[in-house]
CSV table of C-alpha atoms and ligand atoms in Angstrom, one decimal:
chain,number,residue,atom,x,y,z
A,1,UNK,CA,24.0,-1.8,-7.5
A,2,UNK,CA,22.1,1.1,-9.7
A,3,UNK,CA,18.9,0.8,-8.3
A,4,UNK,CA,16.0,2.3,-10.5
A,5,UNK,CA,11.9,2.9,-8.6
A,6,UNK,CA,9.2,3.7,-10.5
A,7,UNK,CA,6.7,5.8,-9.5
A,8,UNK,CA,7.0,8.4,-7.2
A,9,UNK,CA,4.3,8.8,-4.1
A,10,UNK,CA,5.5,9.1,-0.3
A,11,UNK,CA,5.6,4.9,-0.2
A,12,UNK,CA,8.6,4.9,-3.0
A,13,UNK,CA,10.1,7.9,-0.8
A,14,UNK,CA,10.5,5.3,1.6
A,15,UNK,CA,11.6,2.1,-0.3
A,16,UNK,CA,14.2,4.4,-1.4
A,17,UNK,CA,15.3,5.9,1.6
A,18,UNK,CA,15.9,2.1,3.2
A,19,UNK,CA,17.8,1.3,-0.1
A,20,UNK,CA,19.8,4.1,0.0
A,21,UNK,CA,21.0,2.9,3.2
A,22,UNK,CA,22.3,-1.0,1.8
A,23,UNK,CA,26.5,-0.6,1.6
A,24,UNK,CA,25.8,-2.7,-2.2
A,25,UNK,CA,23.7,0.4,-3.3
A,26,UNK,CA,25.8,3.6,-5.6
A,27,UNK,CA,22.7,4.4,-7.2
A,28,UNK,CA,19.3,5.5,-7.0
A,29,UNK,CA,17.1,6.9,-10.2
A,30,UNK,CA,13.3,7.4,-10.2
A,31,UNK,CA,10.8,7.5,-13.0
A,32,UNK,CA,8.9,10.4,-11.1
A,33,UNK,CA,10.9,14.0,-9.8
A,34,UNK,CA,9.7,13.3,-6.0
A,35,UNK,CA,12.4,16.1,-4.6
A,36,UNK,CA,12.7,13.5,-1.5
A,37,UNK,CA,14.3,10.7,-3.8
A,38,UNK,CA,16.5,12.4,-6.2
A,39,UNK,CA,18.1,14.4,-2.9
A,40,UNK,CA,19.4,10.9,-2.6
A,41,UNK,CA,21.3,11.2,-5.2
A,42,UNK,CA,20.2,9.3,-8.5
A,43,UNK,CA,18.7,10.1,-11.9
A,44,UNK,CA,15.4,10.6,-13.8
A,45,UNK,CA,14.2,8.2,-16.0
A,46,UNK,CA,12.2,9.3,-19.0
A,47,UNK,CA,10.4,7.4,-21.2
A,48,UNK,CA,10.2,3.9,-20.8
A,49,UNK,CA,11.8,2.2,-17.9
A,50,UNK,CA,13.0,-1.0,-19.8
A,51,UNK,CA,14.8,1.4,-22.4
A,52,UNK,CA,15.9,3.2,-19.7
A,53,UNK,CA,17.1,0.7,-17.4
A,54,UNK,CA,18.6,-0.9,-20.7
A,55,UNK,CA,20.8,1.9,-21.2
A,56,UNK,CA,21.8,3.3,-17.7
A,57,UNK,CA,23.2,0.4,-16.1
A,58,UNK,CA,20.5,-0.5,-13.9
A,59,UNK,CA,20.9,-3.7,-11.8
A,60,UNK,CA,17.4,-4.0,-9.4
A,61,UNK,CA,14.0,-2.3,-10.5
A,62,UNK,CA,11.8,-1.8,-8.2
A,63,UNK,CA,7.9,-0.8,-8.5
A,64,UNK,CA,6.2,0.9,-6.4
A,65,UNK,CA,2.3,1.7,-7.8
A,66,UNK,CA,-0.4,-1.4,-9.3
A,67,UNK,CA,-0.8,0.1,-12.9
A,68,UNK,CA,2.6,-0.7,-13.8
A,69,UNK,CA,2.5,-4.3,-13.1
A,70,UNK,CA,-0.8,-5.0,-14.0
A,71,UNK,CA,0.4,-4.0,-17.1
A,72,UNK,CA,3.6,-6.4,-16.9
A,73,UNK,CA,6.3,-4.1,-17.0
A,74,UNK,CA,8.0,-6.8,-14.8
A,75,UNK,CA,7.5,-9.0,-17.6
A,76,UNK,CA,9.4,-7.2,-19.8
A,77,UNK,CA,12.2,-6.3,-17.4
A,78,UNK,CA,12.2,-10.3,-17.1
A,79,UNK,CA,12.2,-10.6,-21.0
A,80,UNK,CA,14.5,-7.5,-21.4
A,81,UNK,CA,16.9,-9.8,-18.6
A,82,UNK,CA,16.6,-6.9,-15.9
A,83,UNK,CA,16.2,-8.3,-12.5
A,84,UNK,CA,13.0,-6.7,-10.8
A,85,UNK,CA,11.1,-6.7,-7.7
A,86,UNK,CA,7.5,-7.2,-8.5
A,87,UNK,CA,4.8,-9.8,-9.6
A,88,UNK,CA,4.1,-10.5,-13.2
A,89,UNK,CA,0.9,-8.8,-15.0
A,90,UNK,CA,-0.7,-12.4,-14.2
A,91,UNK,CA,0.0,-12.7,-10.6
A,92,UNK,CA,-0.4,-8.6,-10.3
A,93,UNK,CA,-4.3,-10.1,-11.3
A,94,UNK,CA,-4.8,-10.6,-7.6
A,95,UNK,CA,-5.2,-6.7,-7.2
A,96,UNK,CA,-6.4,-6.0,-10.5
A,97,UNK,CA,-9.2,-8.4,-10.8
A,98,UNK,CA,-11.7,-8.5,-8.2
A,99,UNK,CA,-13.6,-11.0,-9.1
A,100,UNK,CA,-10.4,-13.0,-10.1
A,101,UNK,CA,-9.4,-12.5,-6.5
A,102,UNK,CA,-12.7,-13.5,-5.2
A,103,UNK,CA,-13.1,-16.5,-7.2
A,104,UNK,CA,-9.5,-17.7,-6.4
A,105,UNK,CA,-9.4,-17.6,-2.4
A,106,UNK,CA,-13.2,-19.6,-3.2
A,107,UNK,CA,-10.9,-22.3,-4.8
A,108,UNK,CA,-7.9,-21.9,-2.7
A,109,UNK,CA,-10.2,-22.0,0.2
A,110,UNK,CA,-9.0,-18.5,1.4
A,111,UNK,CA,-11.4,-17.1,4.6
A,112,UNK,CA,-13.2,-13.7,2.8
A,113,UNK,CA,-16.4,-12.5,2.5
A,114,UNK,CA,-19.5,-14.0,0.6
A,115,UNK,CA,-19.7,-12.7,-2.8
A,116,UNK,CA,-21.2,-12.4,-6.1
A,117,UNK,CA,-20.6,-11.0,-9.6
A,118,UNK,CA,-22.5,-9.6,-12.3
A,119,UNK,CA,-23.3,-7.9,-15.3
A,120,UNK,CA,-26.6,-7.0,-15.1
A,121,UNK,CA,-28.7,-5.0,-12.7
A,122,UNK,CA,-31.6,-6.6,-11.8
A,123,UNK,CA,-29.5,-9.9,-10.5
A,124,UNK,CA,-27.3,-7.1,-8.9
A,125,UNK,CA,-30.2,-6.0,-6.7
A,126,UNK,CA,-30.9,-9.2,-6.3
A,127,UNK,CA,-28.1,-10.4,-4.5
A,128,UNK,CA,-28.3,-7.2,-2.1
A,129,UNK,CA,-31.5,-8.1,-1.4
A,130,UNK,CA,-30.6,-11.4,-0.7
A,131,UNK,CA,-28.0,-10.5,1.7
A,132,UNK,CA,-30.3,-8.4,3.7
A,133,UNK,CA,-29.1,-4.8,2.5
A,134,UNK,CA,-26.3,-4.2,4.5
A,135,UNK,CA,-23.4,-4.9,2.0
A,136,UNK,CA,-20.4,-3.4,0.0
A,137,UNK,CA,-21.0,-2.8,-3.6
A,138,UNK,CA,-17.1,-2.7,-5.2
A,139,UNK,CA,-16.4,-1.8,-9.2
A,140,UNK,CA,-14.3,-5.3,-10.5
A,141,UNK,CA,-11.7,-3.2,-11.9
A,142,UNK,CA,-8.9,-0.8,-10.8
A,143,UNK,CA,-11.2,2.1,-9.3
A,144,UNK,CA,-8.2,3.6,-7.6
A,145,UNK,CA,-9.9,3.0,-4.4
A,146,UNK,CA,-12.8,5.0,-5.0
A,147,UNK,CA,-14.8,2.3,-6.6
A,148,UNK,CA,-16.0,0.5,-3.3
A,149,UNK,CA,-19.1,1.6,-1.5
A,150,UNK,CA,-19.7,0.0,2.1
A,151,UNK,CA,-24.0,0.4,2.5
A,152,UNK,CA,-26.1,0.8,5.8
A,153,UNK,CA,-28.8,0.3,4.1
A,154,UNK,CA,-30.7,-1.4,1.1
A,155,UNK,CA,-31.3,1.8,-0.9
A,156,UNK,CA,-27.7,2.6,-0.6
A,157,UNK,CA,-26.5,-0.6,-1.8
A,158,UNK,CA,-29.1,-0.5,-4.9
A,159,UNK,CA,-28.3,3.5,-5.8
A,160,UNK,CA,-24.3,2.1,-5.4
A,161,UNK,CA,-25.1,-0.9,-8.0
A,162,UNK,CA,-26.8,1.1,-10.6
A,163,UNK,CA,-23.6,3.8,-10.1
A,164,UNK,CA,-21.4,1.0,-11.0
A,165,UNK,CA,-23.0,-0.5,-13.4
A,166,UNK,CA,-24.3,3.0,-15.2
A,167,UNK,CA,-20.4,3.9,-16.2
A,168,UNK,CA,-19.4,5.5,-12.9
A,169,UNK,CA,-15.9,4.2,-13.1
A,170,UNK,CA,-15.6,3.8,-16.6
A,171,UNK,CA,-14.3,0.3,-17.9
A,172,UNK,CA,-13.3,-1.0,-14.0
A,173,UNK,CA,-17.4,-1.3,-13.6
A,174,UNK,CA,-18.7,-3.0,-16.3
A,175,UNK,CA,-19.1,-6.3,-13.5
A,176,UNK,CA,-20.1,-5.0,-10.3
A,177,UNK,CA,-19.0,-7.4,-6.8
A,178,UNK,CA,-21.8,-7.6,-4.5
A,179,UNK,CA,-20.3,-8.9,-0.8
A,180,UNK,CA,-21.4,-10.0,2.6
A,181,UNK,CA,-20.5,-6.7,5.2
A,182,UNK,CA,-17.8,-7.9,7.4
A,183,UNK,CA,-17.3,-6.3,10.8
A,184,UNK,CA,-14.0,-6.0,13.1
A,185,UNK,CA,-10.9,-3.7,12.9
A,186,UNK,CA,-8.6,-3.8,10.1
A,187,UNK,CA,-5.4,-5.0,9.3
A,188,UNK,CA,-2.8,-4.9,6.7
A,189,UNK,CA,0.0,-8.0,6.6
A,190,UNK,CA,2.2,-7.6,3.8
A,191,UNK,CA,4.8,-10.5,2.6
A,192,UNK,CA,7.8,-10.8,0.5
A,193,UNK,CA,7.4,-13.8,-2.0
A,194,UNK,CA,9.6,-15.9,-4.1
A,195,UNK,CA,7.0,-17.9,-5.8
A,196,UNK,CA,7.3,-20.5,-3.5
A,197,UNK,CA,7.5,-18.5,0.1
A,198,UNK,CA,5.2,-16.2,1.7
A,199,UNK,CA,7.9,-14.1,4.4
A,200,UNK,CA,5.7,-11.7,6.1
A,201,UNK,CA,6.0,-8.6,7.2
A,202,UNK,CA,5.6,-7.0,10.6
A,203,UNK,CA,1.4,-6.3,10.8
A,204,UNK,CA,0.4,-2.9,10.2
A,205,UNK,CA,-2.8,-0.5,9.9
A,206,UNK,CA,-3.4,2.1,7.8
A,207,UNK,CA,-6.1,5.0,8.4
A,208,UNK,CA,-7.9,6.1,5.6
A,209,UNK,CA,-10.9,8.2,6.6
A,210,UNK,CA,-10.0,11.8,6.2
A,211,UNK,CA,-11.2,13.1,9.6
A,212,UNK,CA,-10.6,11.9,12.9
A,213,UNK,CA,-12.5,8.6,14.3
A,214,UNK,CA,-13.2,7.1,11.2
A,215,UNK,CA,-15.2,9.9,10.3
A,216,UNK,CA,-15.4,11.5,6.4
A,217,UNK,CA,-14.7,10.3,2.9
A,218,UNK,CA,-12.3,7.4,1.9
A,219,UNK,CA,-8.8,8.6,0.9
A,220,UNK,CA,-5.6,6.8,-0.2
A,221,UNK,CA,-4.8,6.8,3.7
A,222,UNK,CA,-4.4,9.5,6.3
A,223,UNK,CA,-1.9,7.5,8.3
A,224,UNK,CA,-0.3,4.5,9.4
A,225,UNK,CA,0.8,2.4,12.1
A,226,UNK,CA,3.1,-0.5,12.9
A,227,UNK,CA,2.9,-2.8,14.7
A,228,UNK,CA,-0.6,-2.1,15.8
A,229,UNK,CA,-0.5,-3.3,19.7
A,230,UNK,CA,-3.5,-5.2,19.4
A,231,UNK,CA,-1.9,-7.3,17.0
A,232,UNK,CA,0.8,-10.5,18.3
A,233,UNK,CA,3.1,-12.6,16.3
A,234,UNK,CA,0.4,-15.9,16.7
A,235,UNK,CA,-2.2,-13.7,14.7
A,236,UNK,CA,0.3,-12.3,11.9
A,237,UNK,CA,1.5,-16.5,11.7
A,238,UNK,CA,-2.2,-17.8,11.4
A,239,UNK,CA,-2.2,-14.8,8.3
A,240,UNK,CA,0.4,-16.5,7.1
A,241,UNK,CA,-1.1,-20.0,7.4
A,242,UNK,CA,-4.4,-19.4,5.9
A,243,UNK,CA,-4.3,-16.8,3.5
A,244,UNK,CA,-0.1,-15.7,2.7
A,245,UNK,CA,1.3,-18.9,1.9
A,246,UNK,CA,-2.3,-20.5,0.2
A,247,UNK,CA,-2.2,-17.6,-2.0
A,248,UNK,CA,1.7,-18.6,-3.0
A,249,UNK,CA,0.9,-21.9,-3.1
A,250,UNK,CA,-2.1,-21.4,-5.3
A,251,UNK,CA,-1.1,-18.8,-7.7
A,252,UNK,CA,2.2,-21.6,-8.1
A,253,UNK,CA,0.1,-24.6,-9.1
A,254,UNK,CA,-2.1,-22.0,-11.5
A,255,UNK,CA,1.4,-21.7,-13.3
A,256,UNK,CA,1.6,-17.7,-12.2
A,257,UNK,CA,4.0,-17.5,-9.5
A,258,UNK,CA,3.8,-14.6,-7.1
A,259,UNK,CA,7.2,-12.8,-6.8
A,260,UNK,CA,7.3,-9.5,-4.7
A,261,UNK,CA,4.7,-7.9,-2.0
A,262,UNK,CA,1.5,-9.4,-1.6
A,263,UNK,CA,0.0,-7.6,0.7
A,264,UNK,CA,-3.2,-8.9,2.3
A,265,UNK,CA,-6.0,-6.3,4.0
A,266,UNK,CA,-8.0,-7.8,6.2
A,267,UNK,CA,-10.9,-7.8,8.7
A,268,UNK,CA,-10.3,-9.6,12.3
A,269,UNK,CA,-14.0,-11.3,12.6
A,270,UNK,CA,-15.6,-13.2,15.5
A,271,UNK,CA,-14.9,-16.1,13.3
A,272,UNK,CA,-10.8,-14.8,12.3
A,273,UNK,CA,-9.4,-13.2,9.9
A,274,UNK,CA,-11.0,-12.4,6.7
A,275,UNK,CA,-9.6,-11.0,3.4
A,276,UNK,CA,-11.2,-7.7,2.3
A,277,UNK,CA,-8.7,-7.2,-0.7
A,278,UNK,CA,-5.0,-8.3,-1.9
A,279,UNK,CA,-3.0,-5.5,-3.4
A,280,UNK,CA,0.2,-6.7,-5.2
A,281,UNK,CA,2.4,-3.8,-3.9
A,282,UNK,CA,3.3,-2.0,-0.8
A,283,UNK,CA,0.8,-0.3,0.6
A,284,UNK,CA,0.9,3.9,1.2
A,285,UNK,CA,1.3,4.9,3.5
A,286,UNK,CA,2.1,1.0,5.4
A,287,UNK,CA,5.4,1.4,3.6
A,288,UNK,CA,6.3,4.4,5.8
A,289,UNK,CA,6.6,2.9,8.9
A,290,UNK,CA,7.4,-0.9,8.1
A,291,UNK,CA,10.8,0.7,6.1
A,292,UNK,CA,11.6,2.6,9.5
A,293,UNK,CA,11.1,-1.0,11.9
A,294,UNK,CA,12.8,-3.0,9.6
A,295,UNK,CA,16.0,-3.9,10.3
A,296,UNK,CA,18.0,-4.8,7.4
A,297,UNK,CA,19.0,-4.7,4.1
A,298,UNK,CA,16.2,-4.8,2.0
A,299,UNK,CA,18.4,-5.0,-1.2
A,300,UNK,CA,19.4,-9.0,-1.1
A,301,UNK,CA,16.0,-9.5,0.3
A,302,UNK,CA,14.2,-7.9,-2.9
A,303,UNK,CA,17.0,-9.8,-5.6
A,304,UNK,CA,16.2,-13.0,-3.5
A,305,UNK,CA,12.4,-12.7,-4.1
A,306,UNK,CA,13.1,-12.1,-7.7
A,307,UNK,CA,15.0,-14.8,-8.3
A,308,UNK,CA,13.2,-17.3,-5.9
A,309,UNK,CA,15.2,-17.8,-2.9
A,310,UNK,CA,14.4,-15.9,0.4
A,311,UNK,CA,16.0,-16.8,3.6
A,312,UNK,CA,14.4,-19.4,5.6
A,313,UNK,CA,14.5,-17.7,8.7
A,314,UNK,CA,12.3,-14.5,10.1
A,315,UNK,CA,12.9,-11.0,8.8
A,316,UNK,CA,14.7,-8.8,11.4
A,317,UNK,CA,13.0,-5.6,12.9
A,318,UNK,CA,13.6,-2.5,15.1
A,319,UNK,CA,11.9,-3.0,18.8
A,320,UNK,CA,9.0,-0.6,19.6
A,321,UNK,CA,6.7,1.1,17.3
A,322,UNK,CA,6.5,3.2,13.7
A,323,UNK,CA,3.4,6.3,13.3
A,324,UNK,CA,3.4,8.2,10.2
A,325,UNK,CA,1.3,11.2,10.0
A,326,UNK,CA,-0.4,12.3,6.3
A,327,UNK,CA,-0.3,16.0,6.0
A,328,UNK,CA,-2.7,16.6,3.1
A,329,UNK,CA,-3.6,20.1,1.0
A,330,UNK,CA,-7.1,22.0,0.5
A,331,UNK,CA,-9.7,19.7,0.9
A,332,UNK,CA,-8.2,16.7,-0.2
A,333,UNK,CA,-9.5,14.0,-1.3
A,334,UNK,CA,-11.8,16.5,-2.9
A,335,UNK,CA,-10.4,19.4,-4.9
A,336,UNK,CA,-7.0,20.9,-3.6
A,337,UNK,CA,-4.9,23.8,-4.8
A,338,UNK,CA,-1.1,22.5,-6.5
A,339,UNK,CA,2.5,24.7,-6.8
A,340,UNK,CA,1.7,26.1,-2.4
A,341,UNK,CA,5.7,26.3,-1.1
A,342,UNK,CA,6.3,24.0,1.1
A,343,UNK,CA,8.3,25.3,4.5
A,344,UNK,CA,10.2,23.8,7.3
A,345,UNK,CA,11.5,20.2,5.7
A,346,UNK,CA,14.3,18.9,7.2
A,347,UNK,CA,17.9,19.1,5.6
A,348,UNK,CA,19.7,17.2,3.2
A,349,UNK,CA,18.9,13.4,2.3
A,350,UNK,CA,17.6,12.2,5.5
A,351,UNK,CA,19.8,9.1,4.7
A,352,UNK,CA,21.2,8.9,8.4
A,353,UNK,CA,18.0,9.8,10.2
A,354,UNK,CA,16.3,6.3,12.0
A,355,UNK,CA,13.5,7.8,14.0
A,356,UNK,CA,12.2,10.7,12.1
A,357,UNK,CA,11.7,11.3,8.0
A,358,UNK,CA,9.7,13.0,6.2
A,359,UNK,CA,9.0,11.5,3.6
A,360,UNK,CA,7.7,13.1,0.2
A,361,UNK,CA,4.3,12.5,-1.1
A,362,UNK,CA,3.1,15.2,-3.6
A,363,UNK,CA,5.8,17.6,-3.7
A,364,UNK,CA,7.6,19.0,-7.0
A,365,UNK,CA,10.2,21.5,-7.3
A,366,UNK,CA,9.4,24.7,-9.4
A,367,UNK,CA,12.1,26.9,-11.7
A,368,UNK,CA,13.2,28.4,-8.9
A,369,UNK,CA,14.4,25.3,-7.2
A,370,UNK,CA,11.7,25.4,-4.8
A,371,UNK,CA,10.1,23.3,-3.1
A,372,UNK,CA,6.4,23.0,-3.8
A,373,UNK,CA,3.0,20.8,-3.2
A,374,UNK,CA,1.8,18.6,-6.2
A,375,UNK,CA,-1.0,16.3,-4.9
A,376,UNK,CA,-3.0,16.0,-2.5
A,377,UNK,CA,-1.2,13.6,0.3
A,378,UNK,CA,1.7,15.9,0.4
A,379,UNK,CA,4.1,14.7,3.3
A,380,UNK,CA,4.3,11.6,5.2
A,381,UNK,CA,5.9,12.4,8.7
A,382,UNK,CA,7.0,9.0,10.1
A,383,UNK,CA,8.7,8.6,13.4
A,384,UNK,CA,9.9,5.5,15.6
A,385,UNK,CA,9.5,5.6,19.1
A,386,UNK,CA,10.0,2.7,22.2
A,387,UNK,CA,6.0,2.4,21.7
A,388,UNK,CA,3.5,3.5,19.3
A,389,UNK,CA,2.9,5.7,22.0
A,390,UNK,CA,6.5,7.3,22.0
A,391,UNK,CA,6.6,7.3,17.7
A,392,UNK,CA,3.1,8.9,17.6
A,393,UNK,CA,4.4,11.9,20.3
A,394,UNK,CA,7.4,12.1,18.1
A,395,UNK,CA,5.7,12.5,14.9
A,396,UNK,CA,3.4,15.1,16.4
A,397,UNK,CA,6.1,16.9,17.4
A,398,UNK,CA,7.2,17.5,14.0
A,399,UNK,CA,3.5,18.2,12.2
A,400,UNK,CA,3.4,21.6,12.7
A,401,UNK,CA,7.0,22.6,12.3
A,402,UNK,CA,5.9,22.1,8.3
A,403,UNK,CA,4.7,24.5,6.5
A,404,UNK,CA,2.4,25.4,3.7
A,405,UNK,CA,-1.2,26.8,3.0
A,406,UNK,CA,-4.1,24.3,3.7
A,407,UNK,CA,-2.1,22.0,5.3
A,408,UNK,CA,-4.1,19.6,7.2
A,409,UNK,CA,-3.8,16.2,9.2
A,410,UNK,CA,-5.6,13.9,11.1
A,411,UNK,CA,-5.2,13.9,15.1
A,412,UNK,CA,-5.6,10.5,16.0
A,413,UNK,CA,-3.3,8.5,14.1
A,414,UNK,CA,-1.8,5.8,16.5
A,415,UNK,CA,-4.0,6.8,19.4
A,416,UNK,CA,-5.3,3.1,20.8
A,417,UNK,CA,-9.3,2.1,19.4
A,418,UNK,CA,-9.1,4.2,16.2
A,419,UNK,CA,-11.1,3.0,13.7
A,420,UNK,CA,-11.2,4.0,9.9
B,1,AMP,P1,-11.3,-2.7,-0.8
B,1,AMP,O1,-10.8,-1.7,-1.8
B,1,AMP,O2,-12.0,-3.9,-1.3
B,1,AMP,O3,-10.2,-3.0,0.3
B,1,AMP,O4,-12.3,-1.9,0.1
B,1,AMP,C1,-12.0,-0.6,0.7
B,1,AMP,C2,-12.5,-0.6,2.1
B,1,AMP,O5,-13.9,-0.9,2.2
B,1,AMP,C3,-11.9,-1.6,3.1
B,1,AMP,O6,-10.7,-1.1,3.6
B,1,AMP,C4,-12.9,-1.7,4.1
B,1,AMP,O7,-12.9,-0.7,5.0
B,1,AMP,C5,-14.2,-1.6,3.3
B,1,AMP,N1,-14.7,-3.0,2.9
B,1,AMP,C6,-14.4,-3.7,1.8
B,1,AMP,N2,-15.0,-4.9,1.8
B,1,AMP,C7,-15.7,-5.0,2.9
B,1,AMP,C8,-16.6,-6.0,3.5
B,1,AMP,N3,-16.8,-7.1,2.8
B,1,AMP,N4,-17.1,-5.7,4.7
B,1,AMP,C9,-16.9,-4.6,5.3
B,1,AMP,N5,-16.1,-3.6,4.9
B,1,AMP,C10,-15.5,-3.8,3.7
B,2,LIG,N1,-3.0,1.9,2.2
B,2,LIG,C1,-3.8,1.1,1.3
B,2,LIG,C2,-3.2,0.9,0.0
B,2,LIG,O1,-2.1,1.2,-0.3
B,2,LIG,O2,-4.0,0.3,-0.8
């Protein structure tokens, strides 16, 4: 199987370091030059992927990142007869579409937080007013996670509505979502689906307040765990009860079927879990450590999803725990520096390593066949261990061994209580 990813981030670093490890796999090209995935061995597609795919042979495309689907390149690697792992641009509505989102757990009857919708300001204030000030003021559209404001207080919910609505995020806030504040820790269950099935994943949490304790600005996540050890199978099965397999079900009977990851973040309330968002993709860095703990071949599983027939059974995983450490650059998720050489990553492929990868988040490499920094998250150190305990002292160990200028992490990843 020629096995072609698109997009490139530290999450499709790790899809295709557990493909590379599935006996039916020769293969494994990348529509982005992450230096971590084409070590294993594949090519670099330009231009577009159906084309692409069309002309190189390739059996099983996989997509990593949200714009791409809500876009529907899975519907035309569907039309085009290419077998890929991903919802259509309808189902992909789930992430894409707050207020579709909102308004179809309402329906499905889906446990999430009171909300509204609007268009205009003054009912916009309104509803924070009505909800007592304390609220979270989100941009409908794709805001690339920087659209969502959660407010202490009144005048910080009004200032965030008239953000939104004044053009802040361009297009993604011409609706701003008011929503009741929920309280509780966090969680992240993820499921493959067929259409039909929701097969979920082992729980994880992901940490995305730059600085330690939950403290600092929002980033695309600092680190991840999984599973978190306040988490047991009865919780991640009543997920899959009331939100997983009503979302399937729903999205069926609506005539969109959801094929691929849907990946559910929620709240644990007094009065049980509570979606916050669905995303319609892995999540990064939650892909890190749920490719080290799982414990098979993710190939068949991703072709059955596509075509509509995962196992009836449980997926398999590694005992113990998975911890992966974000090393960022400058003062991401502010402005950072790009091109610093990056020092100290391990050898070769990584294929054959089980409890420690680094995976490759913003890294490039230059003319001289170096390798360089070229975001912001730059590495994603991810270790097993026989508790999160043992995978976090693991992944510490390695932090510092890697090298380049303004490299920076958070502490406390794994560490039991953290919040944020
Ligand atoms: P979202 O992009 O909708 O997941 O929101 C990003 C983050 O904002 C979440 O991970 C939560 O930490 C927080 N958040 C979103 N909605 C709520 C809510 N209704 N109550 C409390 N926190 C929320
Ligand atoms: N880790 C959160 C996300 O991928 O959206």
């Amino acid at each position: 199987v020629h096995v072609l990813i698109v997009g490139g981030g530290g999450r499709e670093h790790a899809l295709a370091w557990r493909i590379a490890q599935s006996p039916l796999v020769h293969s494994i090209s990348t529509t982005v030059a992450n230096p971590g995935i084409l070590a294993l061995g594949g090519g670099l597609c330009t231009g577009d992927p159906v084309a692409w795919a069309g002309t190189h042979g390739v059996d099983l495309v996989v997509v990593g990142p949200e714009a791409p689907l809500v876009e529907g390149l899975v519907d035309r690697l569907d039309a085009a007869g290419i077998t890929a792992f991903g919802p259509s641009a309808a189902a992909a509505r789930l992430e894409a579409s707050k207020r579709f989102a909102k308004a179809f757990m309402d329906e499905v009857g889906i446990p999430t937080a009171r909300w509204s919708t609007h268009d205009d300001a003054s009912a916009a204030h309104a509803a924070v007013d009505a909800l007592g000030g304390a609220c979270v003021v989100k941009a409908d559209g794709l805001a690339a996670g920087k659209g969502v404001v959660v407010a202490d207080t009144a005048e910080d919910a009004h200032r965030a509505v008239d953000d939104v609505l004044g053009g802040r995020f361009g297009a993604a806030g011409a609706r701003v979502v008011v929503e009741e504040r929920l309280r509780g820790p966090e969680l992240s269950v993820l499921a493959l689906c067929d259409g039909q099935r929701a097969l979920p994943l082992l729980p994880a949490r992901d940490h995305k307040r730059r600085f330690d304790g939950g403290e600092g600005p929002n980033t695309g996540g600092m680190g991840a765990i999984c599973p978190p050890a306040d988490v047991d199978a009865d919780l991640v099965d009543q997920v899959r009860r009331t939100v997983l397999q009503p979302a399937v079900d729903g999205m069926a009977a609506r005539g969109t079927p959801f094929r691929g990851v849907l990946y559910a973040g929620l709240m644990l309330t007094p009065d049980g879990p509570k979606v916050l968002e669905f995303n319609v993709r892995f999540g990064d860095p939650e892909c890190q450590p749920l490719m080290m703990m799982l414990d098979e071949d993710l190939v068949p599983l991703m072709v059955a999803a596509s075509q509509g027939r995962l196992p009836q059974r449980a997926l398999r995983w590694r005992a113990g725990a998975a911890c992966c450490v974000v090393v960022t650059a400058g003062a991401y998720p502010g402005v950072y520096p790009k091109g610093l050489a990056v020092r100290g990553l391990p050898p070769g492929d990584q294929r054959d390593a089980r409890d420690l990868v680094v995976f490759q988040a913003g890294t490039r490499e230059d003319m001289d066949g170096e390798i360089v920094t070229s975001g912001g998250r730059v590495l994603g150190v991810t270790a097993w261990g026989a508790d999160l305990g043992a995978a976090r002292a693991r992944a510490y160990g390695v932090v510092p061994t890697l090298h380049f200028d303004t490299a920076a992490w958070r502490t406390d990843i794994g560490l039991p209580g953290v919040e944020g």
